[in-house]
């Protein structure tokens, strides 16, 4: 059912917890897993490459091969653009806090839900 799973990742605790869900989903459906990290424009973060390699290692230890991508831009827009580009069947991502809607600005997860070209599984 899910041939291509897109898993946007950052350094949050929630992303680490969501990785387990993405792993199980990819294993159950024998999916191609694409791990994506998005950095804000102008922010060079050397830890991103290490984060992506760590994620790749964790998934491959569990028998799931994955592709890693690093892109620059506004996270919600880049996530949706990549989902469209790779023809993702589902986006698996976490959310921070208890609500998808912040009072002052929408969360990345809520923006992705609004803009995504495919279903989005948000793991609390």
Short mmCIF file of C-alpha atoms in Angstrom, two decimals:
data_model
loop_
_atom_site.label_atom_id
_atom_site.label_comp_id
_atom_site.label_asym_id
_atom_site.label_seq_id
_atom_site.Cartn_x
_atom_site.Cartn_y
_atom_site.Cartn_z
CA UNK A 1 0.00 0.00 0.00
CA UNK A 2 2.83 2.40 0.85
CA UNK A 3 5.59 1.94 -1.71
CA UNK A 4 7.39 5.19 -0.80
CA UNK A 5 7.45 6.57 2.75
CA UNK A 6 8.84 10.07 3.31
CA UNK A 7 10.18 10.69 6.80
CA UNK A 8 11.19 14.31 7.54
CA UNK A 9 13.60 14.36 10.47
CA UNK A 10 15.14 16.94 12.77
CA UNK A 11 17.02 16.76 16.06
CA UNK A 12 13.93 16.82 18.27
CA UNK A 13 13.03 14.08 20.72
CA UNK A 14 9.76 13.64 18.83
CA UNK A 15 11.62 12.85 15.59
CA UNK A 16 13.53 10.06 17.32
CA UNK A 17 10.26 8.58 18.60
CA UNK A 18 8.62 8.97 15.20
CA UNK A 19 11.53 7.10 13.58
CA UNK A 20 10.30 3.89 15.21
CA UNK A 21 6.88 4.35 13.65
CA UNK A 22 8.36 5.10 10.21
CA UNK A 23 10.57 2.02 10.52
CA UNK A 24 7.65 -0.28 11.38
CA UNK A 25 5.55 1.11 8.55
CA UNK A 26 8.38 0.63 6.03
CA UNK A 27 8.98 -2.92 7.27
CA UNK A 28 5.30 -3.88 7.16
CA UNK A 29 4.83 -2.60 3.62
CA UNK A 30 8.34 -3.33 2.33
CA UNK A 31 8.50 0.35 1.42
CA UNK A 32 11.25 2.50 0.04
CA UNK A 33 12.08 4.89 2.89
CA UNK A 34 13.27 8.43 2.15
CA UNK A 35 14.64 10.39 5.10
CA UNK A 36 14.61 14.16 4.63
CA UNK A 37 16.22 16.94 6.62
CA UNK A 38 15.35 20.55 5.84
CA UNK A 39 17.52 23.44 6.96
CA UNK A 40 16.37 27.03 6.96
CA UNK A 41 17.92 29.20 4.21
CA UNK A 42 21.31 30.56 5.20
CA UNK A 43 21.73 28.22 8.16
CA UNK A 44 24.67 25.91 7.60
CA UNK A 45 24.35 23.14 10.18
CA UNK A 46 27.10 20.50 9.98
CA UNK A 47 25.14 18.30 12.38
CA UNK A 48 22.52 17.64 9.68
CA UNK A 49 24.76 15.27 7.71
CA UNK A 50 25.56 13.36 10.91
CA UNK A 51 21.86 13.18 11.78
CA UNK A 52 21.01 11.76 8.36
CA UNK A 53 23.79 9.18 8.51
CA UNK A 54 22.75 8.16 12.02
CA UNK A 55 19.17 7.68 10.80
CA UNK A 56 20.36 5.69 7.77
CA UNK A 57 22.45 3.46 10.04
CA UNK A 58 19.56 2.85 12.43
CA UNK A 59 17.18 1.90 9.62
CA UNK A 60 19.70 -0.30 7.82
CA UNK A 61 20.49 -2.14 11.08
CA UNK A 62 16.82 -3.11 11.08
CA UNK A 63 16.94 -4.31 7.48
CA UNK A 64 15.35 -1.25 5.85
CA UNK A 65 17.43 0.50 3.22
CA UNK A 66 16.80 4.18 2.91
CA UNK A 67 17.73 7.18 0.87
CA UNK A 68 18.69 10.40 2.63
CA UNK A 69 18.08 13.90 1.32
CA UNK A 70 19.12 17.28 2.67
CA UNK A 71 17.34 20.36 1.34
CA UNK A 72 17.25 24.03 2.16
CA UNK A 73 14.09 26.10 2.54
CA UNK A 74 10.98 26.50 4.61
CA UNK A 75 10.34 23.05 6.10
CA UNK A 76 6.63 22.58 5.34
CA UNK A 77 6.98 23.68 1.72
CA UNK A 78 10.12 21.64 1.10
CA UNK A 79 8.59 18.52 2.67
CA UNK A 80 5.56 18.80 0.38
CA UNK A 81 7.71 19.56 -2.68
CA UNK A 82 9.88 16.50 -2.01
CA UNK A 83 6.80 14.33 -1.42
CA UNK A 84 5.52 15.41 -4.83
CA UNK A 85 8.94 15.00 -6.47
CA UNK A 86 9.44 11.41 -5.24
CA UNK A 87 5.75 10.50 -5.59
CA UNK A 88 5.51 9.60 -1.89
CA UNK A 89 2.56 7.50 -0.81
CA UNK A 90 2.67 8.84 2.76
CA UNK A 91 4.56 11.34 4.90
CA UNK A 92 5.31 10.21 8.45
CA UNK A 93 6.20 12.99 10.86
CA UNK A 94 5.99 14.00 14.47
CA UNK A 95 4.62 17.12 16.03
CA UNK A 96 5.81 19.16 18.95
CA UNK A 97 3.48 19.96 21.80
CA UNK A 98 -0.04 18.81 22.39
CA UNK A 99 -1.78 20.60 19.55
CA UNK A 100 -1.27 20.85 15.81
CA UNK A 101 -2.33 24.48 15.93
CA UNK A 102 -0.28 27.12 17.72
CA UNK A 103 -1.99 30.38 18.60
CA UNK A 104 0.58 32.60 16.90
CA UNK A 105 1.64 30.44 13.94
CA UNK A 106 0.76 27.04 12.50
CA UNK A 107 3.16 24.20 13.22
CA UNK A 108 5.15 22.55 10.46
CA UNK A 109 2.96 19.45 10.82
CA UNK A 110 -0.26 21.40 10.38
CA UNK A 111 1.12 23.20 7.30
CA UNK A 112 2.22 19.89 5.79
CA UNK A 113 -1.25 18.46 6.38
CA UNK A 114 -2.74 21.42 4.52
CA UNK A 115 -0.30 21.34 1.61
CA UNK A 116 0.69 17.69 1.15
CA UNK A 117 0.06 15.87 -2.12
CA UNK A 118 -0.42 12.59 -0.19
CA UNK A 119 -1.69 11.36 3.19
CA UNK A 120 0.21 12.53 6.27
CA UNK A 121 0.58 10.38 9.39
CA UNK A 122 1.33 12.61 12.36
CA UNK A 123 2.75 10.73 15.33
CA UNK A 124 2.15 12.46 18.66
#
